[in-house]
Short mmCIF file of C-alpha atoms and ligand atoms in Angstrom, two decimals:
data_model
loop_
_atom_site.label_atom_id
_atom_site.label_comp_id
_atom_site.label_asym_id
_atom_site.label_seq_id
_atom_site.Cartn_x
_atom_site.Cartn_y
_atom_site.Cartn_z
CA UNK A 245 0.00 0.00 0.00
CA UNK A 246 1.36 3.49 -0.77
CA UNK A 247 1.98 5.63 2.30
CA UNK A 248 0.24 8.75 1.03
CA UNK A 249 -3.18 9.61 2.43
CA UNK A 250 -6.04 8.53 0.25
CA UNK A 251 -8.11 11.44 -1.16
CA UNK A 252 -11.26 9.93 0.33
CA UNK A 253 -9.81 10.46 3.81
CA UNK A 254 -8.70 13.98 2.99
CA UNK A 255 -12.33 14.84 2.36
CA UNK A 256 -13.25 13.91 5.93
CA UNK A 257 -13.09 16.17 8.98
CA UNK A 258 -9.63 16.21 10.58
CA UNK A 259 -10.99 14.68 13.77
CA UNK A 260 -11.83 11.50 11.91
CA UNK A 261 -8.16 11.00 11.11
CA UNK A 262 -7.13 11.41 14.75
CA UNK A 263 -9.41 8.67 16.05
CA UNK A 264 -7.76 5.30 16.66
CA UNK A 265 -8.03 2.94 13.73
CA UNK A 266 -9.67 -0.38 14.71
CA UNK A 267 -7.64 -3.58 14.40
CA UNK A 268 -7.65 -5.16 10.94
CA UNK A 269 -9.81 -8.21 10.17
CA UNK A 270 -8.91 -11.56 11.75
CA UNK A 271 -6.93 -14.28 10.06
CA UNK A 272 -4.80 -14.44 6.98
CA UNK A 273 -7.58 -13.81 4.47
CA UNK A 274 -8.12 -10.60 2.52
CA UNK A 275 -9.79 -7.58 4.10
CA UNK A 276 -13.33 -7.71 2.77
CA UNK A 277 -16.08 -5.13 3.24
CA UNK A 278 -19.73 -5.89 2.38
CA UNK A 279 -22.34 -3.13 2.38
CA UNK A 280 -25.63 -4.86 3.19
CA UNK A 281 -26.33 -7.28 6.05
CA UNK A 282 -28.00 -10.16 4.15
CA UNK A 283 -25.27 -10.17 1.51
CA UNK A 284 -22.63 -9.78 4.22
CA UNK A 285 -24.05 -13.02 5.67
CA UNK A 286 -23.52 -14.83 2.37
CA UNK A 287 -19.92 -13.60 2.11
CA UNK A 288 -19.30 -14.50 5.78
CA UNK A 289 -20.33 -18.05 4.89
CA UNK A 290 -17.98 -18.16 1.91
CA UNK A 291 -15.10 -16.93 4.12
CA UNK A 292 -15.88 -19.31 7.02
CA UNK A 293 -12.62 -20.65 8.45
CA UNK A 294 -10.55 -18.04 6.61
CA UNK A 295 -11.58 -14.59 7.83
CA UNK A 296 -14.50 -12.33 8.65
CA UNK A 297 -15.85 -9.72 6.28
CA UNK A 298 -16.74 -6.34 7.73
CA UNK A 299 -20.32 -5.09 7.46
CA UNK A 300 -20.38 -1.48 6.27
CA UNK A 301 -23.93 -0.34 6.99
CA UNK A 302 -25.11 -0.02 10.61
CA UNK A 303 -28.50 -1.34 11.76
CA UNK A 304 -30.39 1.97 11.52
CA UNK A 305 -29.09 3.01 8.10
CA UNK A 306 -31.19 3.04 4.94
CA UNK A 307 -29.11 2.14 1.85
CA UNK A 308 -31.27 4.43 -0.33
CA UNK A 309 -30.51 7.59 1.60
CA UNK A 310 -27.36 6.88 3.60
CA UNK A 311 -24.43 9.30 3.87
CA UNK A 312 -20.96 7.79 4.27
CA UNK A 313 -19.50 8.13 7.78
CA UNK A 314 -15.79 8.61 8.55
CA UNK A 315 -15.48 5.12 10.07
CA UNK A 316 -17.07 3.65 6.95
CA UNK A 317 -14.75 5.60 4.65
CA UNK A 318 -11.78 4.25 6.61
CA UNK A 319 -13.05 0.68 6.25
CA UNK A 320 -13.35 1.17 2.50
CA UNK A 321 -9.84 2.58 2.18
CA UNK A 322 -8.36 -0.38 4.08
CA UNK A 323 -10.28 -3.02 2.12
CA UNK A 324 -8.81 -5.44 -0.41
CA UNK A 325 -12.28 -6.33 -1.69
CA UNK A 326 -15.55 -4.37 -1.47
CA UNK A 327 -18.82 -6.10 -2.32
CA UNK A 328 -21.77 -3.79 -2.87
CA UNK A 329 -25.14 -4.23 -4.57
CA UNK A 330 -24.63 -1.42 -7.05
CA UNK A 331 -25.40 2.24 -7.80
CA UNK A 332 -29.17 1.82 -8.24
CA UNK A 333 -29.49 0.92 -4.55
CA UNK A 334 -26.43 2.52 -2.98
CA UNK A 335 -26.01 5.87 -4.68
CA UNK A 336 -24.05 7.16 -1.66
CA UNK A 337 -21.17 4.83 -2.56
CA UNK A 338 -20.78 5.67 -6.21
CA UNK A 339 -18.14 8.37 -5.80
CA UNK A 340 -16.28 6.88 -2.82
CA UNK A 341 -15.93 3.53 -4.58
CA UNK A 342 -14.79 5.14 -7.82
CA UNK A 343 -11.95 6.73 -5.84
CA UNK A 344 -10.79 3.26 -4.72
CA UNK A 345 -10.08 2.17 -8.29
CA UNK A 346 -6.77 0.33 -8.46
CA UNK A 347 -6.52 -0.08 -4.67
CA UNK A 348 -9.26 -2.64 -4.04
CA UNK A 349 -11.39 -5.05 -6.03
CA UNK A 350 -14.76 -3.29 -6.08
CA UNK A 351 -17.51 -5.72 -7.04
CA UNK A 352 -21.09 -4.66 -7.83
CA UNK A 353 -23.01 -7.86 -7.19
CA UNK A 354 -25.90 -6.65 -9.32
CA UNK A 355 -23.59 -7.45 -12.27
CA UNK A 356 -23.24 -11.12 -11.28
CA UNK A 357 -23.62 -13.53 -14.22
CA UNK A 358 -26.95 -15.37 -14.15
CA UNK A 359 -28.62 -12.82 -11.92
CA UNK A 360 -32.20 -12.00 -12.89
CA UNK A 361 -33.21 -8.33 -12.92
CA UNK A 362 -36.76 -7.01 -12.79
CA UNK A 363 -37.89 -3.57 -14.00
CA UNK A 364 -38.79 -1.04 -11.30
CA UNK A 365 -42.51 -0.62 -10.62
CA UNK A 366 -44.48 2.53 -9.96
CA UNK A 367 -46.13 3.33 -6.66
CA UNK A 368 -49.87 3.08 -6.11
CA UNK A 369 -52.11 0.22 -7.17
CA UNK A 370 -50.38 -1.77 -9.87
CA UNK A 371 -53.28 -3.48 -11.56
CA UNK A 372 -57.00 -4.03 -11.37
CA UNK A 373 -58.92 -7.27 -11.30
CA UNK A 374 -57.58 -10.76 -10.83
CA UNK A 375 -54.91 -10.99 -13.51
CA UNK A 376 -51.70 -12.61 -12.40
CA UNK A 377 -48.34 -12.61 -14.03
CA UNK A 378 -46.89 -10.39 -16.66
CA UNK A 379 -49.17 -7.38 -16.68
CA UNK A 380 -47.67 -5.61 -13.70
CA UNK A 381 -46.90 -1.95 -14.05
CA UNK A 382 -43.52 -1.27 -15.57
CA UNK A 383 -42.02 1.98 -14.50
CA UNK A 384 -39.00 3.24 -16.31
CA UNK A 385 -36.80 5.33 -14.13
CA UNK A 386 -37.04 8.04 -11.51
CA UNK A 387 -39.28 6.07 -9.20
CA UNK A 388 -37.18 4.23 -6.74
CA UNK A 389 -35.82 6.73 -4.30
CA UNK A 390 -35.55 9.36 -6.99
CA UNK A 391 -32.82 7.50 -8.83
CA UNK A 392 -33.07 7.53 -12.59
CA UNK A 393 -32.84 3.79 -12.84
CA UNK A 394 -35.18 1.41 -14.55
CA UNK A 395 -34.14 -1.70 -12.62
CA UNK A 396 -35.52 -2.67 -9.25
CA UNK A 397 -32.37 -2.81 -7.08
CA UNK A 398 -33.63 -5.18 -4.32
CA UNK A 399 -32.04 -8.15 -6.07
CA UNK A 400 -31.02 -10.11 -2.97
CA UNK A 401 -34.59 -11.05 -2.02
CA UNK A 402 -34.68 -13.84 -4.62
CA UNK A 403 -32.66 -16.82 -3.30
CA UNK A 404 -31.66 -17.75 -6.86
CA UNK A 405 -30.13 -14.30 -7.23
CA UNK A 406 -28.36 -14.96 -3.93
CA UNK A 407 -26.86 -18.10 -5.49
CA UNK A 408 -25.66 -16.06 -8.50
CA UNK A 409 -24.08 -13.53 -6.12
CA UNK A 410 -22.41 -16.33 -4.13
CA UNK A 411 -20.90 -17.79 -7.32
CA UNK A 412 -19.57 -14.36 -8.29
CA UNK A 413 -18.15 -13.69 -4.83
CA UNK A 414 -16.44 -17.12 -4.76
CA UNK A 415 -14.78 -16.37 -8.10
CA UNK A 416 -13.58 -12.94 -6.92
CA UNK A 417 -12.25 -14.19 -3.58
CA UNK A 418 -10.48 -17.16 -5.18
CA UNK A 419 -8.77 -14.75 -7.59
CA UNK A 420 -7.75 -12.24 -4.89
CA UNK A 421 -6.69 -14.97 -2.43
CA UNK A 422 -5.82 -18.09 -4.46
CA UNK A 423 -4.29 -19.83 -1.42
CA UNK A 424 -7.81 -20.31 -0.06
CA UNK A 425 -9.48 -20.86 -3.43
CA UNK A 426 -10.52 -24.44 -2.65
CA UNK A 427 -12.00 -23.34 0.70
CA UNK A 428 -14.04 -20.56 -0.90
CA UNK A 429 -15.35 -22.95 -3.55
CA UNK A 430 -16.30 -25.62 -1.02
CA UNK A 431 -18.07 -23.09 1.22
CA UNK A 432 -19.81 -21.61 -1.81
CA UNK A 433 -21.18 -25.00 -2.85
CA UNK A 434 -22.48 -25.62 0.65
CA UNK A 435 -24.22 -22.23 0.73
CA UNK A 436 -25.68 -22.71 -2.72
CA UNK A 437 -27.21 -26.04 -1.65
CA UNK A 438 -28.58 -24.40 1.51
CA UNK A 439 -30.15 -21.62 -0.60
CA UNK A 440 -31.89 -24.20 -2.79
CA UNK A 441 -33.26 -25.81 0.38
CA UNK A 442 -34.36 -22.41 1.70
CA UNK A 443 -36.24 -21.69 -1.52
CA UNK A 444 -38.11 -25.01 -1.30
CA UNK A 445 -38.92 -24.43 2.37
CA UNK A 446 -40.36 -20.94 1.77
CA UNK A 447 -42.22 -22.10 -1.31
CA UNK A 448 -43.98 -24.71 0.82
CA UNK A 449 -44.72 -22.24 3.62
CA UNK A 450 -46.30 -19.67 1.30
CA UNK A 451 -48.25 -22.13 -0.88
CA UNK A 452 -51.53 -21.86 1.09
CA UNK A 453 -51.55 -18.04 1.09
CA UNK A 454 -49.88 -17.05 -2.18
CA UNK A 455 -53.09 -16.04 -3.94
CA UNK A 456 -54.23 -13.66 -1.17
CA UNK A 457 -53.94 -9.96 -2.06
CA UNK A 458 -51.93 -7.50 0.02
CA UNK A 459 -50.26 -4.07 -0.14
CA UNK A 460 -46.75 -3.07 0.88
CA UNK A 461 -45.49 0.28 2.14
CA UNK A 462 -42.22 0.34 0.21
CA UNK A 463 -41.86 -1.59 -3.05
CA UNK A 464 -38.87 -3.63 -1.94
CA UNK A 465 -40.17 -7.18 -2.32
CA UNK A 466 -40.70 -7.70 -6.04
CA UNK A 467 -37.94 -10.32 -6.32
CA UNK A 468 -39.33 -12.28 -3.41
CA UNK A 469 -42.90 -11.92 -4.70
CA UNK A 470 -42.04 -13.03 -8.21
CA UNK A 471 -39.98 -16.01 -7.05
CA UNK A 472 -42.66 -17.22 -4.65
CA UNK A 473 -45.66 -16.13 -6.77
CA UNK A 474 -47.42 -14.15 -4.05
CA UNK A 475 -50.11 -11.61 -4.89
CA UNK A 476 -49.09 -7.99 -4.14
CA UNK A 477 -51.52 -5.31 -5.32
CA UNK A 478 -49.41 -2.20 -4.98
CA UNK A 479 -47.04 -0.07 -2.93
CA UNK A 480 -48.01 2.94 -0.85
CA UNK A 481 -44.69 4.72 -1.28
CA UNK A 482 -41.90 3.78 -3.63
CA UNK A 483 -39.20 4.97 -1.28
CA UNK A 484 -39.51 4.39 2.45
CA UNK A 485 -38.62 8.00 3.20
CA UNK A 486 -41.10 9.61 0.81
CA UNK A 487 -44.68 10.30 1.82
CA UNK A 488 -47.45 9.45 -0.61
CA UNK A 489 -49.54 12.33 -1.92
CA UNK A 490 -53.22 12.93 -1.18
CA UNK A 491 -54.40 11.38 -4.46
CA UNK A 492 -52.50 8.18 -3.86
CA UNK A 493 -53.76 7.97 -0.28
CA UNK A 494 -57.35 8.40 -1.49
CA UNK A 495 -56.92 5.69 -4.16
CA UNK A 496 -55.40 3.27 -1.67
CA UNK A 497 -58.16 3.95 0.86
CA UNK A 498 -60.80 3.20 -1.81
CA UNK A 499 -59.06 -0.06 -2.61
CA UNK A 500 -58.80 -1.07 1.04
CA UNK A 501 -62.47 -0.24 1.56
CA UNK A 502 -63.40 -2.85 -1.08
CA UNK A 503 -62.31 -5.44 1.49
CA UNK A 504 -60.32 -7.81 -0.73
CA UNK A 505 -56.88 -6.68 0.49
CA UNK A 506 -56.01 -8.83 3.52
CA UNK A 507 -52.82 -7.26 4.79
CA UNK A 508 -50.83 -4.08 4.64
CA UNK A 509 -47.12 -4.65 5.20
CA UNK A 510 -45.42 -1.59 6.64
CA UNK A 511 -41.83 -1.01 7.70
CA UNK A 512 -40.51 -0.05 11.11
CA UNK A 513 -39.71 3.52 10.16
CA UNK A 514 -43.14 4.33 8.70
CA UNK A 515 -45.11 7.04 10.54
CA UNK A 516 -47.99 5.37 12.37
CA UNK A 517 -50.27 8.31 11.46
CA UNK A 518 -49.97 7.38 7.77
CA UNK A 519 -50.86 3.74 8.46
CA UNK A 520 -53.83 4.86 10.60
CA UNK A 521 -55.04 7.22 7.87
CA UNK A 522 -54.94 4.41 5.36
CA UNK A 523 -56.55 1.68 7.42
CA UNK A 524 -59.15 3.54 9.55
CA UNK A 525 -62.57 1.93 9.09
CA UNK A 526 -61.23 -1.07 7.12
CA UNK A 527 -60.63 -4.69 8.15
CA UNK A 528 -57.10 -4.86 6.73
CA UNK A 529 -54.44 -6.26 9.08
CA UNK A 530 -51.12 -4.46 9.46
CA UNK A 531 -47.79 -6.30 9.84
CA UNK A 532 -44.17 -5.19 9.53
CA UNK A 533 -41.68 -6.38 6.92
CA UNK A 534 -37.99 -5.53 6.81
CA UNK A 535 -36.07 -5.98 3.55
CA UNK A 536 -32.55 -5.63 5.00
CA UNK A 537 -32.85 -7.38 8.36
CA UNK A 538 -32.42 -4.45 10.76
CA UNK A 539 -33.22 -6.63 13.77
CA UNK A 540 -31.17 -9.65 12.67
CA UNK A 541 -27.66 -10.30 14.05
CA UNK A 542 -24.96 -10.08 11.37
CA UNK A 543 -23.26 -13.35 10.46
CA UNK A 544 -23.49 -16.37 8.16
CA UNK A 545 -27.12 -17.09 9.17
CA UNK A 546 -28.42 -13.57 8.44
CA UNK A 547 -29.57 -14.27 4.89
CA UNK A 548 -31.65 -17.33 5.78
CA UNK A 549 -33.07 -15.56 8.83
CA UNK A 550 -34.10 -12.56 6.75
CA UNK A 551 -35.96 -14.63 4.14
CA UNK A 552 -37.60 -16.84 6.77
CA UNK A 553 -38.69 -13.72 8.65
CA UNK A 554 -40.23 -12.19 5.51
CA UNK A 555 -42.00 -15.42 4.61
CA UNK A 556 -43.17 -16.05 8.16
CA UNK A 557 -44.62 -12.55 8.55
CA UNK A 558 -46.47 -12.79 5.22
CA UNK A 559 -47.79 -16.26 5.96
CA UNK A 560 -48.88 -15.26 9.45
CA UNK A 561 -50.76 -12.13 8.41
CA UNK A 562 -52.38 -13.63 5.31
CA UNK A 563 -53.35 -16.96 6.92
CA UNK A 564 -55.04 -15.16 9.80
CA UNK A 565 -57.22 -13.59 7.15
CA UNK A 566 -58.28 -17.04 5.86
CA UNK A 567 -59.25 -18.11 9.35
CA UNK A 568 -58.63 -21.46 11.06
ZN1 ZN B 124 -35.82 -0.02 -1.25
#
């Protein structure tokens, strides 16, 4: 490593440079940073027995609207490998990661071979009637979190996409650290088999409720919904931090008043007044989903826990609506 100070650190307040630098990662493996908890869990599994990747984003942070902190910038500068989802989700990292070019392997996992992308959807009610399948609204750009992107960035919520990301990460790690190449490959095969089992398990769990209509607060679950063929009817807000307008609220209230929608899945940071406005006088049940696992402990089990938590919450809310 060159001794000169990286420009990314120069941009930080001086105080940040005076704070003690935490000890480097354990073991003889490369220093790996992963941005998002569920994907960090997958990488932690690939590196099992070799080293521990560092998780960049803290539990309260929203990848759509995060601002890089000094400690996070330091972790990036020290890294040999950085795995992120990509610019459509993590716009805050675009410039910092560009400045690491030549110093670290920066890997956007949304570019993994074999990964399936879905187009971003618009907010509001996506479709009328009982049609299933390919007639969902296709938004092109500017919807998700204000980014001018046409792809839905929540790629990790499809376990087959997770397998594609694992294969990509194994290839990168084996190239950066060939000494442990066989270990990465063996761990990767084990995780891939576990992800296939997870998909079958969730498919079975959701089978009795997959036709039941529901709404979500933030349109984060399209990959999960498409993989498991559940029946979402629309999103209240496209970005978790943007409030819906009066027209959208009125349209959603009309739809809820029809009585077909069983559940409204909110997120922890949603204002309760909005949820009350939407659901007052209706029979819709409200439950909370979390697309990045804020309450889940980081580690190799985080990905499976996140998907089981999503599936369990959906199944619980929707099956209550069927009755015993
Ligand atoms: Zn999102």
